[in-house]
Amino acid sequence: LPHFGGSAACIALVVNIADPHGHTDLCNRLAALGAPAPCGLLVVQGSLPASAASGEERRRLEPLRDVAARWGLKFLRFESLEQMEKGRLLHAVCDLVLGDVPDGADPIHLVGRRVTRN
């Protein structure tokens, strides 16, 4: 996994907020990477049922935000699939990887970004 993380242009990690073990699973996956990826994002999706205790969703979100900050991951939150579709996930990944590359860039701008111009 460390070789994959080091060679990837961007790593996207997804956690379902309804999973009570989501934070632990995320931490285990990140530990397996060994070091922060050069570029990455954490997508937290879903919502808790209305019967959940007041403040439970916030209690689950805060440690995930902290992990994202420590690992340098962009944090995205979507409560529904419709929001995720409108959130344009691929667009967010491209912005992270190619954010400072000017339009009509010379291929030399892609050196070191782990992407090719096709």
Coordinates of C-alpha atoms in Angstrom, one line a residue:
L1 CA 0.0 0.0 0.0
P2 CA 2.8 2.5 0.7
H3 CA 4.0 2.1 -2.9
F4 CA 0.5 2.7 -4.3
G5 CA 0.1 5.8 -2.2
G6 CA 3.4 7.2 -3.2
S7 CA 2.8 6.7 -6.9
A8 CA -0.8 7.8 -7.0
A9 CA -1.7 11.3 -8.4
C10 CA -4.4 11.5 -5.8
I11 CA -5.9 9.2 -3.2
A12 CA -9.6 9.4 -2.4
L13 CA -10.8 7.9 0.9
V14 CA -14.5 7.5 1.7
V15 CA -16.1 7.0 5.1
N16 CA -19.8 6.5 5.7
I17 CA -20.8 8.6 8.8
A18 CA -23.3 5.9 9.8
D19 CA -20.5 3.4 10.3
P20 CA -19.5 3.6 14.0
H21 CA -16.1 2.2 13.1
G22 CA -15.5 4.5 10.2
H23 CA -12.9 6.7 12.0
T24 CA -10.9 3.6 13.2
D25 CA -11.0 2.0 9.8
L26 CA -9.8 5.2 8.2
C27 CA -6.9 5.5 10.7
N28 CA -5.9 1.9 9.9
R29 CA -5.9 2.6 6.2
L30 CA -3.9 5.7 6.6
A31 CA -1.4 3.9 8.9
A32 CA -1.0 1.3 6.1
L33 CA 0.0 4.0 3.7
G34 CA 2.8 4.9 6.1
A35 CA 3.1 8.5 5.0
P36 CA 0.7 11.2 3.7
A37 CA -0.1 10.9 0.1
P38 CA 1.1 13.8 -2.1
C39 CA -2.5 14.6 -2.8
G40 CA -5.7 13.3 -1.3
L41 CA -9.2 13.9 -0.2
L42 CA -11.5 12.5 2.4
V43 CA -15.1 12.1 1.4
V44 CA -17.6 11.6 4.3
Q45 CA -21.0 10.6 3.0
G46 CA -24.3 9.6 4.4
S47 CA -26.2 10.7 7.5
L48 CA -27.4 9.3 10.7
P49 CA -31.0 8.2 11.2
A50 CA -33.3 10.7 12.9
S51 CA -33.3 8.5 16.0
A52 CA -29.6 9.1 16.6
A53 CA -28.7 11.0 19.7
S54 CA -28.4 14.7 19.4
G55 CA -24.9 15.7 18.5
E56 CA -23.8 12.2 17.5
E57 CA -23.2 13.2 13.9
R58 CA -21.0 16.1 15.0
R59 CA -19.2 13.9 17.4
R60 CA -18.3 11.5 14.5
L61 CA -17.4 14.3 12.1
E62 CA -14.9 16.2 14.3
P63 CA -12.3 13.4 14.5
L64 CA -12.6 12.8 10.8
R65 CA -11.9 16.5 10.1
D66 CA -8.9 16.3 12.4
V67 CA -7.5 13.3 10.6
A68 CA -8.0 15.1 7.3
A69 CA -6.2 18.1 8.6
R70 CA -3.3 16.1 10.0
W71 CA -2.8 14.1 6.8
G72 CA -3.3 17.1 4.5
L73 CA -6.5 15.7 2.9
K74 CA -9.1 17.9 1.5
F75 CA -12.4 17.3 3.4
L76 CA -15.7 16.9 1.5
R77 CA -19.0 16.1 3.1
F78 CA -22.1 14.8 1.3
E79 CA -25.2 13.7 3.1
S80 CA -26.9 12.1 0.0
L81 CA -26.0 10.6 -3.3
E82 CA -27.6 13.5 -5.0
Q83 CA -25.3 15.9 -3.2
M84 CA -22.3 13.7 -4.1
E85 CA -23.3 13.7 -7.8
K86 CA -23.7 17.5 -7.8
G87 CA -20.4 17.8 -5.8
R88 CA -18.5 16.7 -8.9
L89 CA -16.0 14.4 -7.2
L90 CA -13.9 14.0 -10.2
H91 CA -13.7 17.8 -10.6
A92 CA -12.5 18.0 -7.0
V93 CA -9.7 15.4 -7.7
C94 CA -8.6 17.2 -10.8
D95 CA -8.5 20.5 -9.0
L96 CA -6.3 19.0 -6.3
V97 CA -3.9 17.4 -8.8
L98 CA -3.8 20.2 -11.4
G99 CA -4.9 23.2 -9.5
D100 CA -1.8 25.4 -10.2
V101 CA -1.3 24.2 -13.8
P102 CA -2.3 27.0 -16.2
D103 CA -4.7 26.3 -19.1
G104 CA -2.9 25.2 -22.2
A105 CA 0.1 24.2 -20.2
D106 CA 3.2 22.7 -21.6
P107 CA 3.7 19.0 -20.7
I108 CA 6.6 20.1 -18.5
H109 CA 4.0 21.4 -16.0
L110 CA 3.0 17.8 -15.4
V111 CA 6.4 16.6 -14.3
G112 CA 6.3 15.3 -10.8
R113 CA 2.5 15.2 -10.6
R114 CA 2.1 11.5 -11.5
V115 CA -0.2 12.2 -14.4
T116 CA 0.1 12.2 -18.2
R117 CA -1.4 14.5 -20.7
N118 CA -3.8 12.4 -22.8

